[in-house]
Amino acid sequence: MPHDQSIAAAPSAESARLTKPRRTHLRRLASKVAQVVLAASGAALLLLVLLIALTLIRQSWPIMAAAGIGHLLLGQTWSPHNGAFGFAPFIAGSLAVTVGAMLIAVAPAILSGVYLAEYTSSRMRMIVKPMLDLLVGLPSVIYGLWGVLAVVPLLREFVGPAAARTGLPWLAFTNPSGYSVFAGAIVLAIMVFPLIVAVVDEVMRSAPQEMREALFSLGATRWETTRAIIRRSAAGIIAAVVLGFSRAFGETLAVLMVVGNRPDIPRSLFDATYPLTALIANNYGEMMSVPLYESALMSAALILLFVVVGFNLVARFFVMRVQREGLV
């Protein structure tokens, strides 16, 4: 190499040695900034939930002070013009529709997610996955209209009369209109099904491919490998179910269109009911002339918030217990 070229190359090598620690320092700085931003975002989300809860408590306090929390939660009469604000029928309606939807949707959704992640071919997955994403993003009013046009007539004409012939009290067909707890549960189950499937699929596919290869190399069958991955992904699967429950319990429009909106405690799958979400949506514009009406509706929103947060906390406790016992 000529002498002048070696002289020219020396400074570039020296500059590379000087800039390497600087790049390392910049990466560490960026990592610390990202950690601070993520911590601040988490704190902001927690603060937002607390602010929402405090606002609802402040707005709900007049009715709580006037009627008492026990009367609000256990009262079965809803007559705002007479000062009666009993939430028991609405709480029972929300729980009946949501629990019914989860009983219908959870097991098939988890099995479908496992099948999509572990058994479906790449070509079939390319077809199914976009359809799932489309179903997750559909507006709830479309599901509600489908329920009105398909589910309600089916229950009214065929399922309800057939169920009544069994003689079981919880299948009594006392509401021939077809707008019922069962209709709401079916519509909600169809709504949360693709959401749970999509989350379970992503959780299962996040398992390292090396884990599958190691199990196969040890002689494990396809089902034994899948079962091991399910155990590893148990926390994520529980999170998918919690997400589906939150979506179902907080849904308004689709449920409002198919449940009948009658403020009675349902005693049969075919009884009409009135969830808390539908109560708020239907009546918020009519509250101005009735004392304590706004406070009562804010109390309904507060109950919704507490139920969803409480269910998430219970589910999180269960996930932590599963992780502590070494099952995942």
XYZ file of C-alpha atoms in Angstrom:
328
model
C 0.000 0.000 0.000
C 1.351 3.438 -0.822
C 2.434 5.556 2.087
C -0.167 8.265 1.465
C -3.040 5.719 1.402
C -1.986 4.214 4.734
C -1.927 7.666 6.235
C -5.468 8.301 4.899
C -6.785 4.993 6.249
C -5.464 5.505 9.767
C -7.825 8.329 10.779
C -10.946 6.394 9.612
C -10.019 3.371 11.721
C -9.297 5.624 14.652
C -12.664 7.369 14.238
C -14.449 3.995 14.151
C -12.826 3.063 17.467
C -13.902 6.389 18.896
C -17.526 6.205 17.688
C -18.204 2.641 18.914
C -18.449 3.638 22.616
C -20.565 6.571 21.551
C -23.005 4.297 19.730
C -23.182 2.051 22.796
C -23.898 5.065 24.964
C -26.655 6.213 22.601
C -28.271 2.764 22.639
C -28.262 2.703 26.440
C -29.695 6.205 26.528
C -32.447 5.233 24.084
C -33.241 2.144 26.178
C -33.539 4.224 29.346
C -35.748 6.779 27.583
C -37.987 3.971 26.298
C -38.265 2.521 29.818
C -39.215 5.909 31.225
C -41.798 6.482 28.476
C -43.354 3.040 28.988
C -43.448 3.504 32.777
C -45.049 6.931 32.351
C -47.607 5.487 29.919
C -48.513 2.734 32.378
C -48.852 5.234 35.203
C -50.990 7.475 32.991
C -53.332 4.582 32.168
C -53.684 3.722 35.849
C -54.313 7.366 36.661
C -56.938 7.559 33.913
C -58.838 4.604 35.374
C -58.698 6.175 38.836
C -59.920 9.507 37.483
C -62.829 7.810 35.709
C -63.729 5.944 38.892
C -63.518 9.094 41.041
C -65.646 11.049 38.558
C -68.316 8.355 38.509
C -68.266 8.099 42.306
C -68.725 11.871 42.611
C -71.604 11.844 40.137
C -73.187 8.787 41.788
C -72.928 10.056 45.340
C -76.331 11.855 45.461
C -78.312 8.691 44.685
C -76.119 6.608 46.998
C -76.692 9.041 49.839
C -80.437 9.237 49.174
C -81.258 5.573 48.537
C -78.295 3.623 49.933
C -75.980 1.253 48.120
C -77.842 -1.820 49.355
C -81.150 -0.604 47.950
C -79.546 0.274 44.612
C -77.897 -3.121 44.201
C -80.729 -5.284 45.532
C -83.796 -3.246 44.622
C -85.963 -4.838 41.922
C -88.144 -1.845 41.053
C -87.113 0.663 38.416
C -89.466 3.646 38.398
C -87.480 6.903 38.203
C -90.583 9.108 38.274
C -91.498 7.536 41.616
C -87.958 7.698 42.965
C -87.344 3.926 42.725
C -83.920 3.029 41.310
C -83.337 -0.697 41.743
C -80.479 -2.127 39.710
C -80.980 -5.824 40.477
C -82.850 -6.630 37.225
C -80.195 -4.869 35.133
C -77.263 -6.499 36.934
C -78.921 -9.907 36.580
C -79.597 -9.228 32.900
C -76.002 -8.214 32.189
C -74.610 -11.252 33.988
C -77.070 -13.651 32.360
C -76.304 -12.458 28.830
C -72.545 -12.278 29.378
C -72.199 -15.633 31.134
C -74.384 -17.263 28.488
C -72.228 -15.802 25.727
C -68.998 -16.955 27.367
C -70.360 -20.469 27.912
C -71.191 -20.659 24.224
C -68.016 -19.042 22.866
C -65.019 -19.792 25.099
C -64.415 -23.510 24.535
C -64.936 -23.456 20.729
C -62.864 -20.277 20.435
C -59.897 -21.692 22.380
C -59.971 -24.943 20.406
C -60.223 -22.998 17.141
C -57.288 -20.802 18.114
C -55.175 -23.849 18.982
C -56.100 -25.528 15.695
C -55.344 -22.388 13.710
C -51.920 -22.010 15.332
C -50.759 -25.625 15.382
C -52.615 -27.628 12.742
C -53.677 -25.298 9.936
C -51.580 -25.162 6.780
C -50.000 -21.896 5.700
C -52.355 -21.590 2.736
C -55.460 -22.081 4.857
C -54.107 -19.685 7.467
C -53.705 -16.986 4.813
C -57.433 -17.326 4.122
C -58.746 -17.664 7.675
C -56.649 -15.017 9.457
C -57.881 -12.014 7.399
C -61.460 -13.211 7.885
C -60.934 -13.281 11.654
C -59.495 -9.771 11.597
C -62.489 -8.613 9.548
C -64.964 -10.140 12.015
C -63.157 -8.546 14.973
C -63.400 -5.118 13.353
C -67.058 -5.265 12.315
C -69.273 -2.617 13.993
C -71.515 -4.034 16.686
C -74.641 -2.719 14.941
C -74.060 -5.263 12.155
C -74.113 -8.087 14.684
C -77.236 -6.571 16.218
C -79.029 -6.411 12.875
C -78.011 -9.991 12.144
C -79.457 -10.965 15.507
C -82.752 -9.217 14.764
C -83.068 -10.707 11.278
C -81.789 -14.240 11.935
C -81.422 -15.189 15.610
C -84.658 -13.738 16.989
C -86.937 -15.323 14.309
C -85.161 -18.666 14.753
C -85.738 -18.617 18.504
C -89.328 -17.464 18.078
C -90.366 -20.015 15.488
C -88.359 -23.131 16.281
C -86.004 -23.178 19.260
C -88.312 -21.606 21.854
C -91.340 -23.877 21.287
C -89.096 -26.960 21.148
C -87.351 -25.997 24.390
C -90.668 -25.401 26.131
C -91.682 -29.010 25.514
C -88.842 -30.213 27.753
C -90.693 -28.887 30.808
C -87.533 -27.383 32.320
C -88.208 -24.080 34.145
C -85.096 -22.364 32.759
C -86.270 -23.194 29.225
C -89.831 -21.929 29.709
C -90.971 -20.107 26.568
C -92.809 -17.262 28.292
C -91.758 -14.588 25.793
C -93.023 -15.462 22.286
C -91.367 -12.414 20.705
C -87.973 -14.122 20.619
C -86.141 -11.101 22.083
C -84.498 -12.751 25.045
C -81.423 -13.590 27.093
C -80.646 -16.434 24.699
C -80.726 -14.140 21.671
C -78.344 -11.710 23.364
C -76.022 -14.538 24.415
C -75.833 -15.914 20.881
C -75.096 -12.505 19.350
C -72.445 -11.740 21.967
C -70.893 -15.187 21.517
C -70.565 -14.574 17.780
C -68.984 -11.184 18.542
C -66.340 -12.379 21.006
C -65.549 -15.648 19.209
C -63.177 -14.182 16.568
C -61.513 -11.960 19.169
C -60.643 -14.889 21.443
C -59.549 -17.024 18.483
C -57.226 -14.288 17.200
C -55.598 -13.715 20.605
C -55.174 -17.448 21.322
C -53.641 -17.911 17.875
C -51.109 -15.131 18.458
C -50.255 -16.441 21.923
C -49.709 -19.988 20.661
C -47.595 -18.856 17.721
C -45.383 -16.817 20.035
C -43.965 -20.063 21.434
C -40.436 -20.623 20.078
C -40.179 -22.938 17.083
C -37.161 -24.519 18.778
C -39.493 -25.794 21.504
C -41.591 -27.672 18.950
C -38.520 -29.087 17.239
C -37.028 -30.222 20.547
C -40.238 -32.002 21.539
C -40.533 -33.690 18.160
C -36.906 -34.787 18.353
C -37.632 -36.443 21.715
C -40.411 -38.485 20.125
C -43.409 -36.422 21.213
C -46.536 -36.672 19.086
C -48.242 -33.651 17.554
C -50.856 -33.593 20.318
C -48.235 -33.927 23.094
C -46.316 -31.023 21.586
C -49.484 -28.945 21.298
C -50.403 -29.730 24.891
C -46.987 -28.566 26.093
C -47.381 -25.313 24.179
C -50.873 -24.831 25.622
C -49.456 -25.201 29.137
C -46.753 -22.661 28.308
C -49.366 -20.270 26.869
C -51.951 -20.695 29.656
C -51.539 -17.130 30.916
C -52.118 -15.691 27.445
C -55.158 -17.899 26.900
C -56.643 -16.692 30.182
C -55.963 -13.118 29.065
C -57.853 -13.835 25.835
C -60.877 -15.061 27.810
C -60.730 -11.973 30.053
C -60.608 -9.731 26.995
C -63.628 -11.520 25.560
C -65.537 -11.162 28.845
C -64.789 -7.443 29.002
C -65.954 -7.009 25.418
C -69.152 -8.957 26.076
C -70.013 -7.320 29.407
C -69.495 -3.804 28.066
C -71.261 -4.269 24.738
C -74.257 -1.995 24.259
C -75.809 -1.665 20.821
C -75.873 -5.289 19.666
C -77.338 -6.460 22.991
C -79.818 -3.612 23.167
C -81.316 -4.683 19.819
C -82.084 -8.322 20.703
C -82.746 -8.750 24.450
C -86.194 -7.145 24.696
C -85.247 -4.409 27.221
C -87.704 -5.394 29.960
C -86.530 -4.571 33.529
C -87.248 -7.945 35.115
C -84.902 -10.539 36.562
C -84.774 -13.306 33.920
C -85.786 -16.755 35.093
C -85.554 -18.472 31.730
C -83.243 -18.285 28.746
C -86.192 -17.073 26.719
C -87.171 -14.235 29.075
C -86.575 -10.664 27.961
C -84.004 -8.752 29.992
C -82.393 -5.317 30.281
C -78.586 -5.066 30.683
C -76.905 -2.124 32.401
C -75.324 -0.909 29.177
C -78.701 -0.766 27.442
C -80.164 1.094 30.431
C -77.580 3.877 30.100
C -77.847 4.087 26.309
C -81.652 4.168 26.255
C -82.276 6.603 29.091
C -79.431 9.103 29.287
C -81.230 11.628 27.076
C -84.403 11.510 29.199
C -82.935 12.278 32.592
C -82.985 16.067 32.780
C -86.442 16.527 34.306
C -86.251 13.695 36.889
C -84.388 14.219 40.174
C -81.459 11.845 40.776
C -81.898 10.247 37.331
C -78.443 11.286 36.129
C -76.888 10.126 39.373
C -78.602 6.745 39.021
C -77.265 6.262 35.504
C -73.788 7.236 36.654
C -74.146 4.570 39.343
C -74.914 2.038 36.622
C -71.721 3.060 34.814
C -69.786 2.747 38.071
C -71.092 -0.789 38.579
C -69.977 -1.692 35.066
C -66.512 -0.312 35.754
C -66.151 -2.186 39.044
C -67.308 -5.492 37.540
C -64.872 -5.321 34.619
C -61.929 -4.178 36.775
C -62.747 -6.777 39.433
C -62.913 -9.574 36.874
C -59.573 -8.498 35.410
C -57.966 -8.449 38.870
C -59.282 -11.930 39.676
C -58.030 -13.223 36.344
C -54.631 -11.599 36.930
C -54.411 -13.271 40.344
C -55.180 -16.608 38.727
C -52.490 -16.044 36.078
C -49.900 -15.183 38.744
C -50.827 -18.293 40.717
C -50.454 -20.476 37.611
C -47.044 -18.928 36.897
C -45.924 -19.336 40.520
C -46.797 -23.037 40.475
C -44.625 -23.480 37.414
C -47.382 -24.514 35.026
C -46.376 -21.978 32.392
